Coordinates of N, CA and C in Angstrom, one line a residue:
Q1 N -17.5 -45.4 -5.2 CA -18.5 -45.7 -4.2 C -19.4 -46.8 -4.7
R2 N -19.7 -46.7 -5.9 CA -20.6 -47.8 -6.4 C -20.0 -49.2 -6.4
E3 N -18.7 -49.2 -6.7 CA -18.0 -50.4 -6.7 C -17.8 -51.0 -5.3
L4 N -17.7 -50.1 -4.3 CA -17.5 -50.5 -2.9 C -18.8 -51.1 -2.4
E5 N -20.0 -50.5 -2.8 CA -21.2 -51.0 -2.4 C -21.5 -52.4 -2.9
K6 N -21.1 -52.6 -4.1 CA -21.3 -54.0 -4.7 C -20.3 -55.0 -4.2
G7 N -19.3 -54.5 -3.4 CA -18.3 -55.4 -2.9 C -17.1 -55.6 -3.7
K8 N -16.9 -54.8 -4.8 CA -15.8 -54.9 -5.6 C -14.7 -53.8 -5.2
V9 N -13.5 -54.1 -5.4 CA -12.4 -53.2 -5.1 C -12.2 -52.3 -6.4
P10 N -12.2 -51.0 -6.2 CA -12.0 -50.1 -7.3 C -10.6 -50.3 -8.0
T11 N -10.6 -50.4 -9.3 CA -9.3 -50.7 -9.9 C -8.5 -49.4 -10.1
K12 N -9.1 -48.3 -10.6 CA -8.4 -47.1 -10.9 C -9.4 -45.9 -10.7
V13 N -8.9 -44.9 -10.0 CA -9.7 -43.6 -9.8 C -9.0 -42.6 -10.5
T14 N -9.6 -42.0 -11.5 CA -9.1 -40.9 -12.3 C -9.4 -39.6 -11.8
K15 N -8.6 -38.6 -12.2 CA -8.8 -37.2 -11.7 C -10.2 -36.7 -12.2
K16 N -10.6 -37.1 -13.4 CA -11.8 -36.7 -14.0 C -13.0 -37.3 -13.2
S17 N -12.9 -38.5 -12.7 CA -14.0 -39.1 -12.0 C -14.1 -38.5 -10.6
M18 N -13.0 -38.1 -10.0 CA -12.9 -37.4 -8.7 C -13.6 -36.0 -8.9
Q19 N -13.3 -35.3 -10.0 CA -13.9 -34.0 -10.1 C -15.4 -34.2 -10.4
R20 N -15.8 -35.2 -11.1 CA -17.2 -35.4 -11.3 C -18.0 -35.7 -10.0
D21 N -17.4 -36.4 -9.2 CA -18.0 -36.8 -7.9 C -18.1 -35.6 -7.0
V22 N -17.0 -34.8 -7.0 CA -17.0 -33.5 -6.1 C -18.0 -32.6 -6.6
A23 N -18.1 -32.4 -8.0 CA -19.1 -31.5 -8.6 C -20.5 -32.0 -8.2
K24 N -20.8 -33.2 -8.2 CA -22.1 -33.7 -7.9 C -22.4 -33.5 -6.4
L25 N -21.4 -33.7 -5.5 CA -21.6 -33.4 -4.1 C -21.9 -31.9 -3.9
V26 N -21.2 -31.0 -4.5 CA -21.4 -29.7 -4.3 C -22.7 -29.2 -4.8
S27 N -23.2 -29.7 -6.0 CA -24.5 -29.4 -6.5 C -25.6 -29.9 -5.6
N28 N -25.4 -31.1 -5.0 CA -26.4 -31.6 -4.1 C -26.5 -30.7 -2.9
Y29 N -25.3 -30.3 -2.4 CA -25.3 -29.4 -1.2 C -25.9 -28.1 -1.5
D30 N -25.7 -27.5 -2.7 CA -26.3 -26.3 -3.0 C -27.8 -26.4 -3.1
T31 N -28.3 -27.5 -3.7 CA -29.8 -27.6 -3.8 C -30.4 -27.8 -2.4
E32 N -29.7 -28.6 -1.5 CA -30.3 -28.8 -0.2 C -30.3 -27.5 0.6
R33 N -29.2 -26.7 0.5 CA -29.1 -25.5 1.1 C -30.2 -24.4 0.7
S34 N -30.4 -24.4 -0.6 CA -31.5 -23.5 -1.2 C -32.9 -23.9 -0.7
K35 N -33.0 -25.2 -0.6 CA -34.3 -25.7 -0.1 C -34.6 -25.3 1.4
I36 N -33.5 -25.3 2.2 CA -33.6 -24.9 3.6 C -33.8 -23.5 3.7
R37 N -33.2 -22.7 2.9 CA -33.3 -21.2 2.9 C -34.6 -20.7 2.3
G38 N -35.2 -21.6 1.6 CA -36.4 -21.2 0.9 C -36.2 -20.5 -0.5
G39 N -35.1 -20.8 -1.1 CA -34.8 -20.3 -2.4 C -34.3 -18.8 -2.4
V40 N -34.0 -18.3 -1.2 CA -33.5 -16.9 -1.1 C -32.0 -16.8 -1.5
A41 N -31.6 -15.8 -2.2 CA -30.3 -15.7 -2.6 C -29.4 -15.4 -1.4
E42 N -28.1 -15.7 -1.4 CA -27.3 -15.5 -0.3 C -27.2 -14.0 0.1
D43 N -26.9 -13.1 -0.9 CA -26.7 -11.7 -0.6 C -27.7 -10.9 -1.3
S44 N -28.7 -10.5 -0.6 CA -29.8 -9.8 -1.2 C -29.7 -8.3 -0.9
T45 N -28.5 -7.8 -0.5 CA -28.4 -6.4 -0.3 C -28.3 -5.6 -1.6
P46 N -29.0 -4.5 -1.7 CA -28.9 -3.8 -3.0 C -27.6 -3.2 -3.3
L47 N -27.2 -3.1 -4.6 CA -25.9 -2.6 -5.0 C -26.0 -1.1 -4.9
P48 N -24.9 -0.4 -4.6 CA -24.9 1.0 -4.5 C -25.1 1.7 -5.9
S49 N -25.7 2.8 -5.9 CA -25.9 3.5 -7.1 C -25.2 4.8 -7.1
G50 N -24.9 5.3 -8.3 CA -24.2 6.6 -8.3 C -22.7 6.4 -8.1
N51 N -22.0 7.5 -7.8 CA -20.6 7.6 -7.6 C -20.3 7.3 -6.1
V52 N -19.9 6.1 -5.8 CA -19.6 5.8 -4.4 C -18.3 6.5 -3.9
N53 N -17.4 7.0 -4.8 CA -16.2 7.6 -4.4 C -16.4 9.1 -4.2
A54 N -17.5 9.6 -4.5 CA -17.7 11.0 -4.3 C -17.7 11.3 -2.7
S55 N -17.2 12.5 -2.4 CA -17.1 12.7 -1.0 C -18.5 13.1 -0.5
S56 N -18.8 12.5 0.7 CA -20.1 12.7 1.4 C -19.8 13.2 2.8
A57 N -20.9 13.5 3.5 CA -20.7 14.0 4.8 C -20.1 13.0 5.7
S58 N -20.4 11.7 5.6 CA -19.8 10.7 6.4 C -18.3 10.5 6.1
A59 N -18.0 10.6 4.8 CA -16.6 10.5 4.5 C -15.7 11.6 5.0
A60 N -16.4 12.8 5.1 CA -15.6 14.0 5.5 C -15.5 13.9 7.0
D61 N -16.4 13.3 7.7 CA -16.4 13.3 9.2 C -15.4 12.3 9.7
D62 N -15.0 11.2 8.9 CA -14.1 10.2 9.5 C -12.7 10.6 9.6
G63 N -12.3 11.7 8.8 CA -11.0 12.3 9.0 C -9.9 11.6 8.2
H64 N -10.3 10.7 7.2 CA -9.3 10.0 6.5 C -9.4 10.3 5.0
H65 N -9.5 11.6 4.7 CA -9.6 11.9 3.3 C -8.7 13.1 3.0
V66 N -8.3 13.2 1.7 CA -7.4 14.2 1.2 C -8.2 15.0 0.2
S67 N -8.2 16.3 0.2 CA -8.9 17.2 -0.7 C -7.8 18.1 -1.3
A68 N -7.8 18.1 -2.6 CA -6.8 18.9 -3.3 C -7.3 19.3 -4.7
S69 N -6.8 20.4 -5.2 CA -7.2 20.8 -6.6 C -5.9 20.8 -7.5
G70 N -6.0 20.0 -8.5 CA -4.8 19.9 -9.4 C -4.0 18.8 -9.1
V71 N -3.1 18.3 -10.1 CA -2.3 17.2 -10.0 C -1.1 17.4 -9.0
S72 N -0.5 18.5 -9.1 CA 0.7 18.7 -8.2 C 0.2 18.9 -6.8
A73 N -0.9 19.5 -6.6 CA -1.4 19.6 -5.2 C -1.9 18.3 -4.6
S74 N -2.5 17.4 -5.5 CA -2.9 16.1 -5.1 C -1.6 15.3 -4.7
I75 N -0.6 15.4 -5.4 CA 0.6 14.6 -5.1 C 1.2 15.1 -3.8
A76 N 1.2 16.5 -3.7 CA 1.8 17.1 -2.5 C 1.0 16.7 -1.3
A77 N -0.3 16.6 -1.4 CA -1.2 16.3 -0.3 C -1.0 14.8 0.1
L78 N -0.9 13.9 -0.9 CA -0.7 12.5 -0.6 C 0.7 12.3 0.0
E79 N 1.7 13.1 -0.3 CA 3.0 12.9 0.3 C 3.1 13.5 1.6
G80 N 2.0 14.3 2.0 CA 2.0 14.9 3.3 C 2.6 16.3 3.4
K81 N 3.0 16.8 2.2 CA 3.6 18.2 2.2 C 2.6 19.3 2.2
G82 N 1.4 19.0 1.8 CA 0.3 20.0 1.9 C 0.6 21.2 1.1
G83 N 0.9 21.1 -0.2 CA 1.2 22.1 -1.1 C 0.1 23.1 -1.3
R84 N 0.2 24.1 -2.2 CA -0.8 25.0 -2.4 C -2.1 24.4 -2.9
G85 N -3.2 24.7 -2.2 CA -4.5 24.1 -2.7 C -4.8 22.7 -2.2
A86 N -4.0 22.2 -1.2 CA -4.2 20.9 -0.7 C -4.4 20.9 0.8
R87 N -5.3 20.0 1.2 CA -5.6 19.9 2.6 C -5.6 18.4 3.0
L88 N -4.8 18.1 4.0 CA -4.7 16.7 4.4 C -5.3 16.5 5.7
H89 N -6.3 15.6 5.8 CA -7.0 15.4 7.0 C -6.6 14.0 7.5
M90 N -5.7 13.9 8.5 CA -5.2 12.6 9.0 C -5.1 12.6 10.5
P91 N -5.8 11.6 11.1 CA -5.7 11.6 12.6 C -4.3 11.1 13.1
S92 N -4.0 11.3 14.3 CA -2.7 11.0 14.8 C -2.4 9.5 14.8
S93 N -3.4 8.7 14.9 CA -3.2 7.2 14.9 C -2.7 6.8 13.5
M94 N -3.0 7.5 12.4 CA -2.6 7.2 11.1 C -1.1 7.4 11.0
E95 N -0.5 8.4 11.7 CA 0.8 8.7 11.6 C 1.7 7.6 12.2
D96 N 1.2 6.8 13.2 CA 1.9 5.7 13.7 C 1.8 4.4 12.9
R97 N 1.0 4.5 11.9 CA 0.7 3.3 11.2 C 1.9 2.7 10.4
H98 N 2.7 3.6 9.8 CA 3.8 3.2 9.0 C 5.1 3.7 9.7
V99 N 5.3 3.3 10.9 CA 6.6 3.9 11.6 C 7.8 3.3 11.0
G100 N 7.8 2.1 10.4 CA 9.0 1.4 9.8 C 9.4 2.2 8.6
R101 N 8.4 2.7 7.8 CA 8.8 3.4 6.6 C 9.3 4.8 6.9
R102 N 8.7 5.4 7.9 CA 9.3 6.7 8.4 C 10.6 6.5 9.0
A103 N 10.9 5.4 9.6 CA 12.2 5.2 10.2 C 13.3 5.0 9.2
R104 N 12.9 4.3 8.1 CA 13.8 4.1 7.0 C 14.3 5.4 6.4
V105 N 13.3 6.3 6.2 CA 13.7 7.6 5.6 C 14.4 8.4 6.5
A106 N 14.0 8.4 7.8 CA 14.7 9.2 8.8 C 16.1 8.7 9.0
F107 N 16.3 7.4 8.9 CA 17.7 6.9 9.1 C 18.6 7.3 7.9
K108 N 18.0 7.3 6.7 CA 18.8 7.8 5.6 C 19.2 9.2 5.8
Q109 N 18.3 10.0 6.2 CA 18.6 11.5 6.5 C 19.6 11.6 7.6
F110 N 19.5 10.9 8.7 CA 20.3 10.8 9.8 C 21.7 10.5 9.4
S111 N 21.9 9.4 8.6 CA 23.2 8.9 8.2 C 23.9 9.9 7.3
S112 N 23.1 10.5 6.4 CA 23.7 11.5 5.5 C 24.2 12.7 6.3
D113 N 23.4 13.1 7.3 CA 23.8 14.2 8.2 C 25.0 14.0 9.1
N114 N 25.1 12.8 9.6 CA 26.1 12.5 10.6 C 27.3 11.7 10.1
L115 N 27.4 11.3 8.9 CA 28.5 10.5 8.4 C 29.7 11.3 8.4
Q116 N 29.6 12.6 7.8 CA 30.7 13.5 7.8 C 31.3 13.7 9.2
K117 N 30.4 13.9 10.2 CA 30.9 14.2 11.6 C 31.6 13.0 12.1
I118 N 31.1 11.8 11.9 CA 31.9 10.6 12.4 C 33.2 10.4 11.7
K119 N 33.2 10.7 10.4 CA 34.5 10.6 9.7 C 35.5 11.6 10.2
E120 N 35.1 12.8 10.6 CA 36.0 13.8 11.1 C 36.5 13.3 12.5
E121 N 35.5 12.8 13.3 CA 35.9 12.3 14.7 C 36.8 11.1 14.6
K122 N 36.5 10.2 13.7 CA 37.3 8.9 13.7 C 37.7 8.6 12.3
P123 N 38.8 9.2 11.8 CA 39.3 9.0 10.5 C 39.9 7.5 10.4
N124 N 40.2 7.1 9.1 CA 40.8 5.9 8.8 C 40.1 4.6 9.3
M125 N 38.7 4.7 9.1 CA 38.0 3.5 9.5 C 37.3 3.0 8.1
R126 N 36.8 1.8 8.2 CA 36.2 1.2 7.0 C 34.7 1.7 7.0
I127 N 34.1 1.6 5.8 CA 32.7 2.0 5.6 C 31.8 1.2 6.6
S128 N 32.1 -0.1 6.7 CA 31.2 -0.9 7.5 C 31.3 -0.5 9.0
Q129 N 32.5 0.0 9.4 CA 32.7 0.4 10.7 C 31.9 1.8 10.9
Y130 N 32.0 2.6 9.9 CA 31.2 3.9 10.0 C 29.7 3.6 10.1
N131 N 29.2 2.6 9.3 CA 27.8 2.2 9.3 C 27.5 1.7 10.7
D132 N 28.3 0.9 11.3 CA 28.0 0.3 12.6 C 27.9 1.5 13.6
L133 N 28.8 2.5 13.6 CA 28.7 3.6 14.5 C 27.4 4.4 14.3
L134 N 27.1 4.6 13.0 CA 25.8 5.3 12.7 C 24.6 4.6 13.3
W135 N 24.7 3.3 13.1 CA 23.5 2.5 13.6 C 23.4 2.6 15.1
E136 N 24.5 2.5 15.8 CA 24.5 2.6 17.3 C 24.0 4.0 17.7
R137 N 24.4 5.0 17.1 CA 23.9 6.3 17.4 C 22.5 6.5 17.0
W138 N 22.1 5.9 16.0 CA 20.7 5.9 15.5 C 19.7 5.3 16.5
Q139 N 20.2 4.2 17.1 CA 19.4 3.5 18.1 C 19.1 4.4 19.3
K140 N 20.0 5.3 19.6 CA 19.8 6.2 20.8 C 19.3 7.6 20.4
S141 N 19.1 7.8 19.1 CA 18.9 9.2 18.6 C 17.4 9.5 18.9
P142 N 17.1 10.8 19.3 CA 15.7 11.2 19.5 C 15.0 11.4 18.1
L143 N 15.7 11.3 17.0 CA 15.1 11.4 15.7 C 14.5 10.1 15.3
N144 N 14.9 9.0 15.9 CA 14.4 7.7 15.6 C 12.9 7.6 16.0
P145 N 12.0 7.3 15.1 CA 10.6 7.2 15.4 C 10.3 6.0 16.4
F146 N 11.1 5.0 16.4 CA 10.9 3.9 17.4 C 11.2 4.4 18.8
V147 N 12.3 5.2 18.9 CA 12.7 5.7 20.2 C 11.6 6.7 20.6
Q148 N 11.1 7.6 19.7 CA 10.0 8.5 20.1 C 8.8 7.8 20.6
R149 N 8.4 6.7 19.9 CA 7.3 5.9 20.3 C 7.5 5.2 21.7
A150 N 8.7 4.7 21.9 CA 9.0 4.0 23.2 C 8.9 5.1 24.3
E151 N 9.5 6.2 24.1 CA 9.4 7.3 25.1 C 8.1 7.8 25.4
A152 N 7.2 7.9 24.4 CA 5.9 8.3 24.6 C 5.1 7.2 25.3
R153 N 5.3 5.9 25.0 CA 4.7 4.9 25.8 C 5.1 4.9 27.2
A154 N 6.4 5.1 27.4 CA 6.9 5.1 28.8 C 6.4 6.3 29.6
A155 N 6.2 7.4 29.0 CA 5.6 8.6 29.6 C 4.2 8.3 30.0
D156 N 3.4 7.6 29.1 CA 2.1 7.2 29.3 C 2.0 6.3 30.6
V157 N 2.9 5.4 30.7 CA 2.9 4.5 31.8 C 3.1 5.2 33.1
V158 N 4.1 6.1 33.1 CA 4.4 6.9 34.3 C 3.2 7.7 34.6
D159 N 2.6 8.4 33.7 CA 1.3 9.2 34.0 C 0.2 8.3 34.6
R160 N 0.0 7.1 34.0 CA -1.0 6.2 34.6 C -0.7 5.8 35.9
E161 N 0.6 5.5 36.3 CA 1.0 5.2 37.6 C 0.8 6.3 38.6
K162 N 1.1 7.5 38.1 CA 0.9 8.7 39.0 C -0.5 8.9 39.3
N163 N -1.4 8.8 38.3 CA -2.8 8.9 38.4 C -3.4 7.9 39.3
W164 N -2.9 6.7 39.2 CA -3.4 5.6 40.0 C -3.1 5.8 41.5
M165 N -1.9 6.3 41.8 CA -1.6 6.5 43.2 C -2.3 7.6 43.8
L166 N -2.9 8.6 43.0 CA -3.6 9.7 43.6 C -5.0 9.3 44.0

């Protein structure tokens, strides 16, 4: 900038000079901003004290916590099995959160259960053909979480339409 003000064409701009100029601009900006704010720090909220992870009344009321005693009970509670000494508190909206993961596990179970039946019904097919048949049946299966969700939404729409007409 200095050379442009004097009417000279800059010969070479180095990375170091660019960094120095940017650092100077940022420091000027910070000083101007602190003058405007009156020297008050950006975040003046006090830091929490004590154990913030300890269960409190507000954490217990939101319904998103797991309480368990022991390692095996904790693992069982987190997996949703709710073993001995474990209590899982999860609202229904949380169940729909990971429908893709549930679908993947459910499809593996569905395919292991139905592959033998399909092989008995239609012998002498290739594995890819069996997989295609499994997938087609899975798309229509009531065990598919996506189908369950679509049916629930369709039922809600029908209920809303019935209530609207009344």
